[in-house]
Short mmCIF file of C-alpha atoms in Angstrom, two decimals:
data_model
loop_
_atom_site.label_atom_id
_atom_site.label_comp_id
_atom_site.label_asym_id
_atom_site.label_seq_id
_atom_site.Cartn_x
_atom_site.Cartn_y
_atom_site.Cartn_z
CA MET A 1 103.45 113.98 54.23
CA GLU A 2 101.79 116.24 56.79
CA ARG A 3 100.35 118.72 54.29
CA LEU A 4 98.89 117.73 50.94
CA LEU A 5 98.23 121.31 49.82
CA ASP A 6 99.88 124.37 51.35
CA VAL A 7 98.78 127.92 50.43
CA LYS A 8 100.95 130.77 51.70
CA ASN A 9 100.22 134.51 51.45
CA LEU A 10 98.08 134.10 48.34
CA THR A 11 97.04 137.41 46.77
CA LYS A 12 95.05 138.15 43.63
CA VAL A 13 94.40 141.70 42.41
CA PHE A 14 91.90 142.46 39.64
CA SER A 15 91.52 145.73 37.74
CA VAL A 16 87.89 146.72 37.20
CA GLY A 17 86.24 149.63 35.41
CA SER A 18 87.16 151.61 32.31
CA VAL A 19 90.64 152.41 31.07
CA VAL A 20 90.30 155.95 32.44
CA SER A 21 88.92 155.06 35.89
CA LYS A 22 90.28 151.65 36.81
CA LEU A 23 89.92 150.37 40.35
CA LYS A 24 92.11 147.65 41.76
CA ILE A 25 90.20 145.08 43.79
CA THR A 26 92.17 142.66 45.95
CA ALA A 27 89.97 139.57 45.58
CA VAL A 28 92.26 137.44 47.75
CA GLU A 29 94.62 139.08 50.25
CA ASN A 30 97.49 137.22 51.89
CA GLY A 31 95.46 134.02 52.27
CA SER A 32 97.22 131.16 54.02
CA PHE A 33 95.89 127.68 54.81
CA TYR A 34 96.75 124.04 54.32
CA ILE A 35 94.93 120.77 53.70
CA LYS A 36 96.08 117.47 55.18
CA PRO A 37 95.71 114.05 53.55
CA ALA A 38 92.24 112.54 54.10
CA GLU A 39 90.73 115.80 55.36
CA VAL A 40 87.70 117.91 54.44
CA PHE A 41 88.74 121.56 54.64
CA THR A 42 86.11 124.23 54.00
CA LEU A 43 86.36 127.78 52.68
CA ALA A 44 83.10 129.46 53.71
CA GLY A 45 81.64 132.92 53.29
CA GLU A 46 79.10 134.95 51.35
CA SER A 47 79.18 135.36 47.57
CA GLY A 48 82.05 137.50 46.34
CA CYS A 49 84.36 136.85 49.29
CA GLY A 50 87.14 135.24 47.23
CA LYS A 51 86.43 131.53 47.72
CA THR A 52 86.07 130.60 44.05
CA THR A 53 88.98 132.83 43.01
CA THR A 54 91.16 130.93 45.46
CA ALA A 55 90.03 127.62 43.96
CA LYS A 56 90.67 128.83 40.41
CA ILE A 57 94.22 129.83 41.31
CA ILE A 58 94.88 126.42 42.87
CA MET A 59 93.58 124.69 39.73
CA GLY A 60 95.60 126.94 37.45
CA PHE A 61 92.66 128.78 35.88
CA GLU A 62 93.92 132.09 37.30
CA GLU A 63 97.46 133.34 37.92
CA PRO A 64 98.15 134.68 41.42
CA THR A 65 99.47 138.21 41.85
CA SER A 66 101.74 136.92 44.62
CA GLY A 67 102.02 134.07 47.07
CA GLU A 68 103.02 130.42 46.96
CA ILE A 69 101.05 127.19 46.55
CA THR A 70 102.66 123.80 47.04
CA PHE A 71 101.07 120.43 46.33
CA LYS A 72 102.76 117.30 47.69
CA ASP A 73 105.73 119.47 48.77
CA LYS A 74 106.24 120.77 45.22
CA PRO A 75 105.36 124.30 44.02
CA VAL A 76 102.28 124.21 41.79
CA SER A 77 104.19 126.33 39.27
CA GLY A 78 106.64 123.42 39.04
CA TRP A 79 103.84 121.14 37.81
CA LYS A 80 103.45 123.12 34.57
CA HIS A 81 105.71 120.72 32.67
CA LYS A 82 103.70 117.84 34.14
CA ARG A 83 100.30 119.48 33.87
CA ASN A 84 98.56 116.21 33.03
CA ASP A 85 99.89 114.59 36.22
CA PHE A 86 98.64 117.54 38.29
CA ILE A 87 95.18 117.42 36.68
CA LYS A 88 94.96 113.68 37.40
CA ASP A 89 95.76 114.29 41.06
CA VAL A 90 93.66 117.44 41.60
CA GLN A 91 90.12 117.14 40.27
CA ALA A 92 87.10 119.43 40.61
CA ALA A 93 83.31 119.28 40.90
CA PHE A 94 81.47 122.52 40.17
CA GLN A 95 78.25 124.21 41.24
CA ASN A 96 76.11 123.50 38.18
CA PRO A 97 76.35 119.91 36.88
CA PHE A 98 74.33 120.87 33.80
CA GLU A 99 77.27 123.05 32.72
CA THR A 100 79.71 120.19 33.22
CA PHE A 101 78.10 117.97 30.60
CA ASN A 102 77.26 118.95 27.02
CA PRO A 103 73.47 118.49 26.65
CA LEU A 104 73.97 117.13 23.10
CA ARG A 105 76.17 114.21 24.18
CA PRO A 106 75.38 111.12 26.30
CA VAL A 107 76.82 111.33 29.81
CA ASP A 108 78.89 108.15 29.48
CA GLU A 109 80.88 109.65 26.59
CA PHE A 110 82.48 112.09 29.03
CA PHE A 111 83.59 109.20 31.23
CA PHE A 112 85.20 107.35 28.34
CA GLU A 113 86.84 110.56 27.18
CA THR A 114 88.40 111.10 30.62
CA VAL A 115 89.83 107.59 31.02
CA TYR A 116 91.23 107.55 27.47
CA ASN A 117 92.71 111.07 27.67
CA HIS A 118 94.52 110.22 30.91
CA ARG A 119 95.43 106.71 29.71
CA VAL A 120 94.26 104.99 32.87
CA VAL A 121 92.84 101.96 31.01
CA ARG A 122 93.97 99.77 28.10
CA ASP A 123 90.67 98.89 26.46
CA LYS A 124 86.91 99.45 26.60
CA LYS A 125 86.31 96.46 28.89
CA GLU A 126 88.67 97.94 31.49
CA ALA A 127 87.10 101.35 30.96
CA VAL A 128 83.56 100.11 31.67
CA LYS A 129 84.78 98.28 34.78
CA LEU A 130 86.54 101.39 36.13
CA ILE A 131 83.66 103.74 35.28
CA ASN A 132 81.15 101.44 36.93
CA SER A 133 83.24 101.18 40.11
CA LYS A 134 83.43 104.99 40.44
CA LEU A 135 79.72 105.38 39.72
CA GLN A 136 78.91 102.77 42.36
CA ALA A 137 81.00 104.76 44.85
CA VAL A 138 78.49 107.62 44.45
CA GLY A 139 75.38 105.46 44.37
CA LEU A 140 74.98 105.14 40.60
CA SER A 141 75.89 102.51 37.98
CA PHE A 142 77.19 102.42 34.42
CA GLU A 143 74.00 100.72 33.28
CA GLY A 144 71.98 103.57 34.78
CA ILE A 145 73.75 106.31 32.79
CA ALA A 146 74.83 104.55 29.58
CA GLY A 147 73.33 106.26 26.54
CA ARG A 148 71.41 108.78 28.62
CA TYR A 149 71.65 112.52 28.06
CA PRO A 150 72.07 115.06 30.89
CA ASN A 151 68.41 116.12 30.75
CA GLU A 152 67.40 112.51 31.38
CA LEU A 153 69.04 112.55 34.82
CA SER A 154 67.94 114.49 37.88
CA GLY A 155 70.10 117.32 39.25
CA GLY A 156 71.22 115.11 42.12
CA GLN A 157 72.10 112.21 39.81
CA LEU A 158 74.02 114.50 37.50
CA GLN A 159 75.97 116.07 40.35
CA ARG A 160 76.91 112.63 41.65
CA ALA A 161 77.91 111.64 38.10
CA SER A 162 80.11 114.75 37.96
CA ILE A 163 81.82 113.70 41.21
CA ALA A 164 82.22 110.12 39.91
CA ARG A 165 83.87 111.42 36.77
CA SER A 166 86.36 113.39 38.88
CA LEU A 167 87.29 110.16 40.71
CA LEU A 168 88.29 108.27 37.55
CA THR A 169 91.94 109.34 37.86
CA ASP A 170 92.13 108.44 41.60
CA PRO A 171 92.94 112.02 42.68
CA SER A 172 94.39 112.97 46.05
CA LEU A 173 92.41 116.21 46.22
CA LEU A 174 88.88 117.07 45.11
CA ILE A 175 87.94 120.74 44.88
CA ALA A 176 84.17 120.95 45.34
CA ASP A 177 82.91 124.46 44.54
CA GLU A 178 79.36 124.96 45.87
CA PRO A 179 78.43 121.37 44.89
CA VAL A 180 75.10 121.32 46.74
CA SER A 181 73.74 124.80 46.02
CA MET A 182 71.77 123.74 42.93
CA VAL A 183 70.26 120.51 44.23
CA ASP A 184 67.19 120.00 46.38
CA ALA A 185 67.62 120.23 50.14
CA SER A 186 66.78 116.53 50.43
CA LEU A 187 69.76 115.65 48.22
CA ARG A 188 72.31 117.91 49.91
CA ILE A 189 72.91 115.58 52.81
CA SER A 190 73.49 112.63 50.46
CA ILE A 191 76.22 114.55 48.60
CA VAL A 192 78.01 115.76 51.74
CA ASN A 193 77.73 112.22 53.14
CA LEU A 194 79.45 111.12 49.95
CA PHE A 195 82.41 113.41 50.71
CA LYS A 196 82.69 111.84 54.16
CA LYS A 197 82.58 108.36 52.65
CA LEU A 198 85.22 109.19 50.02
CA LYS A 199 87.48 110.61 52.72
CA GLU A 200 87.11 107.56 54.94
CA ASP A 201 87.13 104.85 52.25
CA LEU A 202 89.58 106.30 49.71
CA GLY A 203 91.64 108.71 51.82
CA LEU A 204 90.52 111.56 49.56
CA SER A 205 91.03 115.15 50.67
CA VAL A 206 88.30 117.67 49.83
CA LEU A 207 88.46 121.44 49.55
CA TYR A 208 84.79 122.22 50.14
CA ILE A 209 83.74 125.71 49.04
CA THR A 210 80.35 126.87 50.29
CA HIS A 211 78.20 129.60 51.78
CA ASP A 212 76.09 126.94 53.53
CA LEU A 213 77.27 126.77 57.15
CA ALA A 214 74.95 123.88 57.98
CA THR A 215 76.57 121.47 55.49
CA ALA A 216 80.01 122.92 56.30
CA TYR A 217 79.51 122.08 59.97
CA TYR A 218 78.33 118.58 59.12
CA VAL A 219 81.10 117.56 56.73
CA SER A 220 84.21 119.59 57.64
CA ASP A 221 87.22 118.79 59.78
CA ARG A 222 88.49 122.38 59.69
CA ILE A 223 87.01 125.59 58.29
CA ALA A 224 88.23 129.02 57.19
CA ILE A 225 85.80 131.95 57.08
CA MET A 226 86.47 134.47 54.30
CA PHE A 227 85.35 138.08 54.07
CA ARG A 228 86.30 140.47 51.25
CA GLY A 229 89.29 138.40 50.23
CA ASN A 230 90.59 137.82 53.76
CA ILE A 231 90.56 134.68 55.89
CA ILE A 232 89.33 136.22 59.12
CA GLU A 233 88.91 133.06 61.22
CA MET A 234 90.15 129.50 60.84
CA GLY A 235 90.28 126.37 62.95
CA PRO A 236 88.42 123.16 63.89
CA VAL A 237 84.86 123.45 62.58
CA GLU A 238 83.20 122.80 65.95
CA GLU A 239 85.21 125.54 67.64
CA VAL A 240 84.80 128.13 64.87
CA LEU A 241 81.05 127.69 64.39
CA ASN A 242 80.01 126.87 67.96
CA ASN A 243 82.24 129.46 69.58
CA PRO A 244 82.99 132.12 66.93
CA LYS A 245 85.58 134.76 67.80
CA HIS A 246 85.43 137.26 64.93
CA PRO A 247 82.41 139.64 64.84
CA TYR A 248 81.73 138.71 61.20
CA THR A 249 81.72 134.98 61.99
CA LYS A 250 79.27 135.70 64.81
CA LEU A 251 77.03 137.60 62.40
CA LEU A 252 77.30 134.84 59.79
CA ARG A 253 76.45 132.23 62.40
CA LYS A 254 73.35 134.18 63.51
CA SER A 255 72.19 134.47 59.89
CA VAL A 256 71.61 130.72 59.62
CA PRO A 257 67.77 130.39 59.47
CA GLU A 258 65.98 128.70 62.32
CA ALA A 259 62.89 126.55 61.80
CA ASP A 260 60.72 128.99 63.72
CA PRO A 261 57.86 130.87 61.98
CA ARG A 262 58.06 133.56 64.68
CA LYS A 263 61.55 134.52 63.47
CA ARG A 264 60.88 135.41 59.85
CA TRP A 265 63.49 137.41 57.97
CA SER A 266 62.03 140.76 56.93
CA LYS A 267 65.05 142.93 56.11
CA LYS A 268 66.27 143.59 52.58
CA ILE A 269 69.99 143.34 51.93
CA LYS A 270 71.76 144.91 48.96
CA LEU A 271 75.27 143.62 49.41
CA SER A 272 76.50 145.12 46.15
CA ASP A 273 75.93 148.63 47.57
CA VAL A 274 78.77 148.17 50.06
CA GLU A 275 80.87 145.54 48.33
CA TYR A 276 83.31 147.85 46.55
CA GLU A 277 83.65 150.13 49.57
CA GLU A 278 84.58 147.22 51.82
CA TYR A 279 87.09 145.80 49.37
CA LEU A 280 88.79 149.21 49.16
CA LEU A 281 89.09 149.73 52.93
CA GLU A 282 92.70 150.03 54.07
CA GLY A 283 92.20 148.38 57.45
CA CYS A 284 89.75 145.66 58.51
CA LYS A 285 87.29 145.04 55.67
CA PHE A 286 84.47 144.45 58.17
CA ALA A 287 85.04 147.64 60.19
CA GLY A 288 82.19 149.55 58.51
CA ARG A 289 79.60 147.03 59.74
CA CYS A 290 81.30 145.71 62.86
CA PRO A 291 79.46 146.39 66.16
CA GLU A 292 82.78 146.14 68.01
CA ALA A 293 84.84 148.44 65.76
CA ALA A 294 87.21 150.82 67.52
CA ASN A 295 89.72 153.53 66.60
CA GLY A 296 92.21 152.20 64.12
CA CYS A 297 90.06 149.37 62.77
CA LYS A 298 89.38 151.19 59.49
CA SER A 299 92.97 152.25 58.93
CA GLU A 300 95.14 149.43 60.29
CA VAL A 301 95.23 145.90 58.88
CA PRO A 302 94.58 143.41 61.72
CA LYS A 303 97.12 140.70 62.45
CA ASP A 304 96.50 137.00 62.84
CA PHE A 305 95.90 136.10 66.49
CA TYR A 306 95.36 132.65 67.98
CA VAL A 307 92.64 131.98 70.56
CA ASP A 308 91.99 128.42 71.77
CA GLY A 309 93.63 126.96 68.67
CA VAL A 310 91.64 129.17 66.28
CA MET A 311 93.21 131.83 64.08
CA VAL A 312 91.24 135.08 64.18
CA ARG A 313 92.17 138.24 62.27
CA CYS A 314 90.73 140.95 64.52
CA HIS A 315 92.10 143.98 66.40
CA LYS A 316 89.90 143.16 69.40
CA TYR A 317 92.01 140.19 70.49
CA VAL A 318 95.29 142.01 70.00
CA ARG A 319 93.99 144.88 72.21
CA GLU A 320 92.79 142.46 74.90
CA SER A 321 96.15 140.68 75.02
CA SER A 322 98.21 143.87 75.39
#
């Protein structure tokens, strides 16, 4: 099996506003990518670019407007009659671990609930053994969480517990949506190292969703950069981030802070002021801010073009090749 997950021409349109003045926002527009077995694939971009919407559609939390998603060579829509099997094989870890666990219940109760609901053990002795093995895989133990409530664990411990819980069903794919954004910087590297370890030791594939290019570069095999619902560049992570082709990827790469007090950020950005306008553009969504925009960029949708093994959706490369 060459492709574990295959997403083709995925589109999701939302209607926003009042009944009288509704606007249609294309949150994801003809997105196509795939994830191989034992691979960390990253969707990266600023907030509101369509990353989480894409993940929700894959997990079945949102219905796509159009497009096709296949998992293990079978359309995801075909898993509806075997929804429990799909959930066992595609697990998720979310941004805020404190929202994953009910603060009024001990953390271990959620682990027992998962193994019993999915019938992966026969009795409590087997359950404890399985839970402990998954907790040890993330640097924790059953003894360390048993009887403890979420507020009795640190953010990093709780996030690792959330990942351990997702491993109880031995999934093939883990969807990790901004899993390090709410933990201390010192803990981020331990969590992304965990993804590497799970890939190497268990053959787990990870769809890593983030706005953090530093961790994306460290953990990813391949990366797709999203902007206003479009995948505008995609390829091996070293090539995309070290040698970006698309003007937006270049801008995103330059925005990564440097540890230099002489280069302090002083500008104020109000992204929401331009967000709707960019989503509603007929051509390239980045044309209004692009330093390399030319005639036609705002009116014509750019095509996918391949440069050195990297897909880039930009008129510039089509013009240069003609």
